[in-house]
PDB file of C-alpha atoms in Angstrom:
ATOM      1  CA  MET W   1      78.258 136.902 176.871  1.00  0.00           C
ATOM      2  CA  ASP W   2      79.163 134.026 179.114  1.00  0.00           C
ATOM      3  CA  LEU W   3      81.755 132.060 176.760  1.00  0.00           C
ATOM      4  CA  HIS W   4      81.101 129.258 178.949  1.00  0.00           C
ATOM      5  CA  ARG W   5      77.754 129.214 177.921  1.00  0.00           C
ATOM      6  CA  ILE W   6      78.481 128.617 174.177  1.00  0.00           C
ATOM      7  CA  MET W   7      78.115 125.206 172.630  1.00  0.00           C
ATOM      8  CA  VAL W   8      78.752 123.757 169.183  1.00  0.00           C
ATOM      9  CA  ARG W   9      76.821 120.988 167.400  1.00  0.00           C
ATOM     10  CA  PRO W  10      76.726 119.556 164.045  1.00  0.00           C
ATOM     11  CA  VAL W  11      74.085 121.437 161.744  1.00  0.00           C
ATOM     12  CA  TYR W  12      71.181 119.456 161.636  1.00  0.00           C
ATOM     13  CA  HIS W  13      69.592 118.281 157.729  1.00  0.00           C
ATOM     14  CA  SER W  14      67.061 120.598 157.887  1.00  0.00           C
ATOM     15  CA  GLU W  15      69.179 123.605 158.607  1.00  0.00           C
ATOM     16  CA  GLU W  16      71.941 123.079 155.805  1.00  0.00           C
ATOM     17  CA  SER W  17      69.961 125.450 153.429  1.00  0.00           C
ATOM     18  CA  ALA W  18      69.668 128.366 156.306  1.00  0.00           C
ATOM     19  CA  PHE W  19      73.781 127.308 156.866  1.00  0.00           C
ATOM     20  CA  GLN W  20      74.531 127.458 153.227  1.00  0.00           C
ATOM     21  CA  LYS W  21      72.521 130.915 152.753  1.00  0.00           C
ATOM     22  CA  LYS W  22      74.705 132.520 155.628  1.00  0.00           C
ATOM     23  CA  MET W  23      77.923 131.708 154.630  1.00  0.00           C
ATOM     24  CA  GLN W  24      76.982 132.645 151.011  1.00  0.00           C
ATOM     25  CA  ALA W  25      76.256 135.782 152.274  1.00  0.00           C
ATOM     26  CA  TYR W  26      78.682 137.004 154.756  1.00  0.00           C
ATOM     27  CA  HIS W  27      81.670 134.966 153.936  1.00  0.00           C
ATOM     28  CA  TYR W  28      83.885 136.514 151.922  1.00  0.00           C
ATOM     29  CA  LEU W  29      84.986 133.082 150.059  1.00  0.00           C
ATOM     30  CA  GLY W  30      81.033 132.272 149.900  1.00  0.00           C
ATOM     31  CA  ALA W  31      79.339 128.891 150.583  1.00  0.00           C
ATOM     32  CA  LEU W  32      81.108 125.448 149.533  1.00  0.00           C
ATOM     33  CA  PRO W  33      78.834 122.419 148.431  1.00  0.00           C
ATOM     34  CA  LYS W  34      79.007 119.482 150.546  1.00  0.00           C
ATOM     35  CA  ILE W  35      81.450 117.353 148.926  1.00  0.00           C
ATOM     36  CA  GLY W  36      83.134 114.054 150.213  1.00  0.00           C
ATOM     37  CA  ASN W  37      83.263 113.689 154.052  1.00  0.00           C
ATOM     38  CA  THR W  38      82.048 117.069 155.433  1.00  0.00           C
ATOM     39  CA  ILE W  39      80.560 118.403 158.640  1.00  0.00           C
ATOM     40  CA  TRP W  40      79.247 121.306 159.227  1.00  0.00           C
ATOM     41  CA  TYR W  41      78.909 123.041 162.691  1.00  0.00           C
ATOM     42  CA  VAL W  42      76.864 125.713 164.283  1.00  0.00           C
ATOM     43  CA  ALA W  43      78.002 127.971 167.482  1.00  0.00           C
ATOM     44  CA  THR W  44      75.003 129.156 169.874  1.00  0.00           C
ATOM     45  CA  TYR W  45      74.485 131.156 172.867  1.00  0.00           C
ATOM     46  CA  GLU W  46      71.065 130.600 174.019  1.00  0.00           C
ATOM     47  CA  GLU W  47      70.001 128.429 171.181  1.00  0.00           C
ATOM     48  CA  LYS W  48      70.811 131.682 168.928  1.00  0.00           C
ATOM     49  CA  TRP W  49      73.413 131.083 165.859  1.00  0.00           C
ATOM     50  CA  GLN W  50      76.595 132.916 166.639  1.00  0.00           C
ATOM     51  CA  ALA W  51      78.931 131.304 164.183  1.00  0.00           C
ATOM     52  CA  LEU W  52      79.553 128.815 161.425  1.00  0.00           C
ATOM     53  CA  LEU W  53      82.235 125.989 160.736  1.00  0.00           C
ATOM     54  CA  GLY W  54      82.622 123.799 157.973  1.00  0.00           C
ATOM     55  CA  PHE W  55      85.208 120.953 158.128  1.00  0.00           C
ATOM     56  CA  SER W  56      86.010 118.705 154.921  1.00  0.00           C
ATOM     57  CA  ALA W  57      88.530 116.778 152.567  1.00  0.00           C
ATOM     58  CA  ALA W  58      92.283 118.176 153.673  1.00  0.00           C
ATOM     59  CA  ALA W  59      94.381 119.406 150.557  1.00  0.00           C
ATOM     60  CA  LEU W  60      95.706 116.898 148.334  1.00  0.00           C
ATOM     61  CA  LYS W  61      99.047 118.441 148.624  1.00  0.00           C
ATOM     62  CA  CYS W  62     100.308 121.294 151.017  1.00  0.00           C
ATOM     63  CA  SER W  63     104.205 121.248 151.226  1.00  0.00           C
ATOM     64  CA  ALA W  64     104.665 123.083 154.093  1.00  0.00           C
ATOM     65  CA  ARG W  65     102.000 120.798 155.935  1.00  0.00           C
ATOM     66  CA  ASP W  66     103.691 117.739 154.417  1.00  0.00           C
ATOM     67  CA  ARG W  67     107.099 118.695 155.396  1.00  0.00           C
ATOM     68  CA  TRP W  68     105.823 118.934 159.158  1.00  0.00           C
ATOM     69  CA  ILE W  69     104.102 115.796 158.951  1.00  0.00           C
ATOM     70  CA  GLY W  70     107.470 114.109 157.202  1.00  0.00           C
ATOM     71  CA  TRP W  71     105.449 111.465 155.307  1.00  0.00           C
ATOM     72  CA  GLU W  72     106.510 109.618 152.561  1.00  0.00           C
ATOM     73  CA  TYR W  73     104.190 110.354 149.088  1.00  0.00           C
ATOM     74  CA  ARG W  74     103.741 106.822 148.768  1.00  0.00           C
ATOM     75  CA  HIS W  75     102.149 106.980 152.352  1.00  0.00           C
ATOM     76  CA  GLN W  76     100.590 110.363 151.607  1.00  0.00           C
ATOM     77  CA  TYR W  77      97.774 109.476 149.242  1.00  0.00           C
ATOM     78  CA  ASP W  78      96.557 106.645 151.286  1.00  0.00           C
ATOM     79  CA  ARG W  79      96.085 108.370 154.670  1.00  0.00           C
ATOM     80  CA  LEU W  80      94.654 112.024 153.603  1.00  0.00           C
ATOM     81  CA  ASN W  81      91.299 110.618 154.967  1.00  0.00           C
ATOM     82  CA  LEU W  82      92.796 111.050 158.729  1.00  0.00           C
ATOM     83  CA  LEU W  83      93.185 115.057 158.093  1.00  0.00           C
ATOM     84  CA  ALA W  84      90.053 117.634 157.487  1.00  0.00           C
ATOM     85  CA  ASN W  85      90.430 120.903 156.364  1.00  0.00           C
ATOM     86  CA  ASN W  86      88.622 123.663 158.463  1.00  0.00           C
ATOM     87  CA  SER W  87      87.174 125.055 155.333  1.00  0.00           C
ATOM     88  CA  ARG W  88      85.306 127.865 156.387  1.00  0.00           C
ATOM     89  CA  PHE W  89      84.795 129.749 159.524  1.00  0.00           C
ATOM     90  CA  LEU W  90      82.128 132.422 160.249  1.00  0.00           C
ATOM     91  CA  ILE W  91      81.309 134.685 162.912  1.00  0.00           C
ATOM     92  CA  LEU W  92      77.785 135.980 162.065  1.00  0.00           C
ATOM     93  CA  PRO W  93      77.072 139.688 162.230  1.00  0.00           C
ATOM     94  CA  GLY W  94      76.601 141.092 165.543  1.00  0.00           C
ATOM     95  CA  SER W  95      78.116 138.329 167.232  1.00  0.00           C
ATOM     96  CA  HIS W  96      82.164 139.309 167.577  1.00  0.00           C
ATOM     97  CA  LYS W  97      82.713 139.054 171.086  1.00  0.00           C
ATOM     98  CA  LYS W  98      86.258 138.872 172.527  1.00  0.00           C
ATOM     99  CA  ASN W  99      87.792 135.602 172.578  1.00  0.00           C
ATOM    100  CA  LEU W 100      84.717 134.086 170.877  1.00  0.00           C
ATOM    101  CA  ALA W 101      86.369 132.779 167.928  1.00  0.00           C
ATOM    102  CA  SER W 102      89.281 130.397 169.788  1.00  0.00           C
ATOM    103  CA  LYS W 103      86.519 129.444 172.189  1.00  0.00           C
ATOM    104  CA  ILE W 104      84.295 128.133 169.242  1.00  0.00           C
ATOM    105  CA  LEU W 105      87.704 126.203 167.770  1.00  0.00           C
ATOM    106  CA  SER W 106      88.395 124.750 171.134  1.00  0.00           C
ATOM    107  CA  LEU W 107      85.105 123.194 171.559  1.00  0.00           C
ATOM    108  CA  SER W 108      85.003 122.029 167.850  1.00  0.00           C
ATOM    109  CA  ARG W 109      88.519 120.218 168.305  1.00  0.00           C
ATOM    110  CA  GLN W 110      86.901 118.628 171.547  1.00  0.00           C
ATOM    111  CA  ARG W 111      84.362 116.950 169.831  1.00  0.00           C
ATOM    112  CA  ILE W 112      85.224 116.378 165.857  1.00  0.00           C
ATOM    113  CA  GLN W 113      86.837 113.358 166.207  1.00  0.00           C
ATOM    114  CA  GLN W 114      83.939 111.130 168.127  1.00  0.00           C
ATOM    115  CA  ASP W 115      81.662 113.139 165.429  1.00  0.00           C
ATOM    116  CA  TRP W 116      83.705 111.953 162.720  1.00  0.00           C
ATOM    117  CA  ILE W 117      83.793 108.349 164.234  1.00  0.00           C
ATOM    118  CA  ASP W 118      80.258 108.555 164.480  1.00  0.00           C
ATOM    119  CA  ARG W 119      79.655 109.804 160.735  1.00  0.00           C
ATOM    120  CA  PHE W 120      82.081 108.234 158.828  1.00  0.00           C
ATOM    121  CA  GLY W 121      83.555 105.343 160.920  1.00  0.00           C
ATOM    122  CA  TYR W 122      87.034 106.076 161.644  1.00  0.00           C
ATOM    123  CA  PRO W 123      89.023 108.781 163.601  1.00  0.00           C
ATOM    124  CA  LEU W 124      91.260 111.993 162.652  1.00  0.00           C
ATOM    125  CA  LEU W 125      94.623 112.766 163.077  1.00  0.00           C
ATOM    126  CA  LEU W 126      94.799 116.582 162.431  1.00  0.00           C
ATOM    127  CA  LEU W 127      93.101 119.467 161.225  1.00  0.00           C
ATOM    128  CA  GLU W 128      94.291 121.865 158.916  1.00  0.00           C
ATOM    129  CA  THR W 129      93.330 125.614 157.371  1.00  0.00           C
ATOM    130  CA  PHE W 130      94.770 128.001 155.332  1.00  0.00           C
ATOM    131  CA  VAL W 131      94.488 131.706 156.234  1.00  0.00           C
ATOM    132  CA  ASP W 132      94.807 134.732 153.678  1.00  0.00           C
ATOM    133  CA  PRO W 133      97.509 137.059 155.382  1.00  0.00           C
ATOM    134  CA  THR W 134      96.137 139.821 153.202  1.00  0.00           C
ATOM    135  CA  ARG W 135      92.988 139.702 155.008  1.00  0.00           C
ATOM    136  CA  PHE W 136      93.839 138.258 158.535  1.00  0.00           C
ATOM    137  CA  ASN W 137      96.747 137.204 160.806  1.00  0.00           C
ATOM    138  CA  GLY W 138      95.689 133.985 162.207  1.00  0.00           C
ATOM    139  CA  THR W 139      95.016 135.307 165.640  1.00  0.00           C
ATOM    140  CA  ILE W 140      92.197 133.499 166.396  1.00  0.00           C
ATOM    141  CA  TYR W 141      94.082 129.783 165.347  1.00  0.00           C
ATOM    142  CA  LYS W 142      97.300 130.620 167.384  1.00  0.00           C
ATOM    143  CA  ALA W 143      94.698 131.778 170.622  1.00  0.00           C
ATOM    144  CA  ALA W 144      93.313 128.424 169.937  1.00  0.00           C
ATOM    145  CA  ASN W 145      96.914 126.614 170.141  1.00  0.00           C
ATOM    146  CA  TRP W 146      96.954 126.021 166.478  1.00  0.00           C
ATOM    147  CA  GLN W 147     100.418 125.829 165.025  1.00  0.00           C
ATOM    148  CA  MET W 148     101.850 127.660 161.937  1.00  0.00           C
ATOM    149  CA  VAL W 149     103.833 125.731 159.746  1.00  0.00           C
ATOM    150  CA  GLY W 150     104.662 128.013 156.653  1.00  0.00           C
ATOM    151  CA  HIS W 151     102.780 129.154 153.449  1.00  0.00           C
ATOM    152  CA  THR W 152     101.057 127.791 150.190  1.00  0.00           C
ATOM    153  CA  LYS W 153     102.536 128.412 147.334  1.00  0.00           C
ATOM    154  CA  GLY W 154      99.882 130.251 146.084  1.00  0.00           C
ATOM    155  CA  TYR W 155      98.107 127.487 143.664  1.00  0.00           C
ATOM    156  CA  GLN W 156      94.598 126.724 143.568  1.00  0.00           C
ATOM    157  CA  ARG W 157      92.958 123.546 143.211  1.00  0.00           C
ATOM    158  CA  THR W 158      90.921 123.040 139.635  1.00  0.00           C
ATOM    159  CA  ARG W 159      89.059 120.749 137.730  1.00  0.00           C
ATOM    160  CA  ASN W 160      91.995 119.338 136.163  1.00  0.00           C
ATOM    161  CA  GLY W 161      94.700 119.563 138.804  1.00  0.00           C
ATOM    162  CA  TYR W 162      96.082 122.865 139.818  1.00  0.00           C
ATOM    163  CA  SER W 163      96.179 126.259 138.601  1.00  0.00           C
ATOM    164  CA  ASN W 164      99.390 127.623 136.448  1.00  0.00           C
ATOM    165  CA  THR W 165      99.553 131.026 137.870  1.00  0.00           C
ATOM    166  CA  ALA W 166     100.504 131.444 141.409  1.00  0.00           C
ATOM    167  CA  LYS W 167      97.959 133.689 143.834  1.00  0.00           C
ATOM    168  CA  ILE W 168      98.352 134.854 146.891  1.00  0.00           C
ATOM    169  CA  PRO W 169     100.138 132.573 149.423  1.00  0.00           C
ATOM    170  CA  LYS W 170      98.040 131.425 152.290  1.00  0.00           C
ATOM    171  CA  MET W 171      99.461 130.910 156.032  1.00  0.00           C
ATOM    172  CA  VAL W 172      99.476 127.124 156.912  1.00  0.00           C
ATOM    173  CA  PHE W 173      97.993 126.174 160.553  1.00  0.00           C
ATOM    174  CA  ILE W 174      97.453 122.952 161.841  1.00  0.00           C
ATOM    175  CA  GLN W 175      96.291 121.138 165.326  1.00  0.00           C
ATOM    176  CA  PRO W 176      97.059 117.736 165.733  1.00  0.00           C
ATOM    177  CA  LEU W 177      94.582 115.580 167.565  1.00  0.00           C
ATOM    178  CA  GLN W 178      96.432 113.229 169.292  1.00  0.00           C
ATOM    179  CA  ARG W 179     100.111 113.733 170.833  1.00  0.00           C
ATOM    180  CA  SER W 180     101.129 111.012 168.590  1.00  0.00           C
ATOM    181  CA  SER W 181      99.456 112.423 165.367  1.00  0.00           C
ATOM    182  CA  ARG W 182     102.739 113.369 163.317  1.00  0.00           C
ATOM    183  CA  THR W 183     104.424 109.769 164.193  1.00  0.00           C
ATOM    184  CA  ILE W 184     101.250 107.840 163.429  1.00  0.00           C
ATOM    185  CA  LEU W 185     101.116 109.575 159.662  1.00  0.00           C
ATOM    186  CA  SER W 186     104.223 109.209 159.272  1.00  0.00           C
ATOM    187  CA  CYS W 187     105.158 105.410 160.206  1.00  0.00           C
ATOM    188  CA  SER W 188     105.950 102.778 157.424  1.00  0.00           C
ATOM    189  CA  ILE W 189     103.051 101.123 158.587  1.00  0.00           C
ATOM    190  CA  LEU W 190     100.092 102.606 159.667  1.00  0.00           C
ATOM    191  CA  ASN W 191      98.306 101.261 162.779  1.00  0.00           C
ATOM    192  CA  LYS W 192      95.547  99.289 162.024  1.00  0.00           C
ATOM    193  CA  ARG W 193      92.962 101.383 164.063  1.00  0.00           C
ATOM    194  CA  TYR W 194      93.447 104.107 161.130  1.00  0.00           C
ATOM    195  CA  GLN W 195      93.030 101.556 158.142  1.00  0.00           C
ATOM    196  CA  THR W 196      89.723 102.022 157.929  1.00  0.00           C
ATOM    197  CA  GLY W 197      87.610 104.344 156.202  1.00  0.00           C
ATOM    198  CA  GLY W 198      86.703 105.669 152.559  1.00  0.00           C
ATOM    199  CA  SER W 199      88.525 104.369 149.375  1.00  0.00           C
ATOM    200  CA  ARG W 200      92.128 105.088 148.733  1.00  0.00           C
ATOM    201  CA  MET W 201      92.910 106.840 145.677  1.00  0.00           C
ATOM    202  CA  LYS W 202      94.220 105.293 142.630  1.00  0.00           C
ATOM    203  CA  LEU W 203      97.359 106.728 141.785  1.00  0.00           C
ATOM    204  CA  ASN W 204     101.154 105.697 140.000  1.00  0.00           C
ATOM    205  CA  ALA W 205     104.166 107.011 141.336  1.00  0.00           C
ATOM    206  CA  GLU W 206     104.353 109.603 138.767  1.00  0.00           C
ATOM    207  CA  HIS W 207     101.157 111.375 139.669  1.00  0.00           C
ATOM    208  CA  MET W 208     101.743 111.086 143.072  1.00  0.00           C
ATOM    209  CA  LYS W 209     104.900 112.755 142.868  1.00  0.00           C
TER     210      LYS W 209
END
C-alpha cells in the first residue's frame, strides 16, 4: 500500500448507514449517534474503505485538558465549541498496515479546520481524544504528534451529569490546530473570529464549577 495515495474525506449522506453498521460491528465501543456538531470521515485507498473516524463535541470538562489550556471556568463553557473530540477511530479488518493510522490522523488534521468552517461556520482550535490504557498505548496518536497531557478521573458522562463511580482513567491526548491555540482559548477576551458558531451554554457559576 502506497500511503501517499490514502485519501480522507467526509462520509456522504448516502454512506452514513454503512458507516454506522461497520462502526457498530468492529469498534469495541460500538457506533455513536450524530448529535450536535459532528463530522464522520472515511479513509480510502483506491476508493476502498480502510478506516473510519468520528469527530464530535468535546467533553464538558476534563481536568488534564483544562489545565493544559489554562482557561477560566467562566470562559470554558463558552468556548467548548472551538474543540472537537476524536470520539471514534477504527481501522477496518484487513486494513492494518504500518504507519497507516498516523497517516490518516495527519490527513484528518489537515482538512478538519476547513471542513468545520464549511459545515458549521467557524473554525476549531483544538482536538482531543481519550485512550483506554488497558487496550491501547496511544502509539498512533504519538506518531501523529498528538500530546498526552494526563488522565481522566474515570467518570463517564450520563444523562444527568456524570457517573458516581469512577472506572478506568483514560489517557488524554490533544492536538492544537494552531500554534496559538492555547493562548486564544485562555485569553480574557476572545478574538472576534472565534466568537461565532453555536448557542452558548446557559449555566450559572455554581453549575460551571
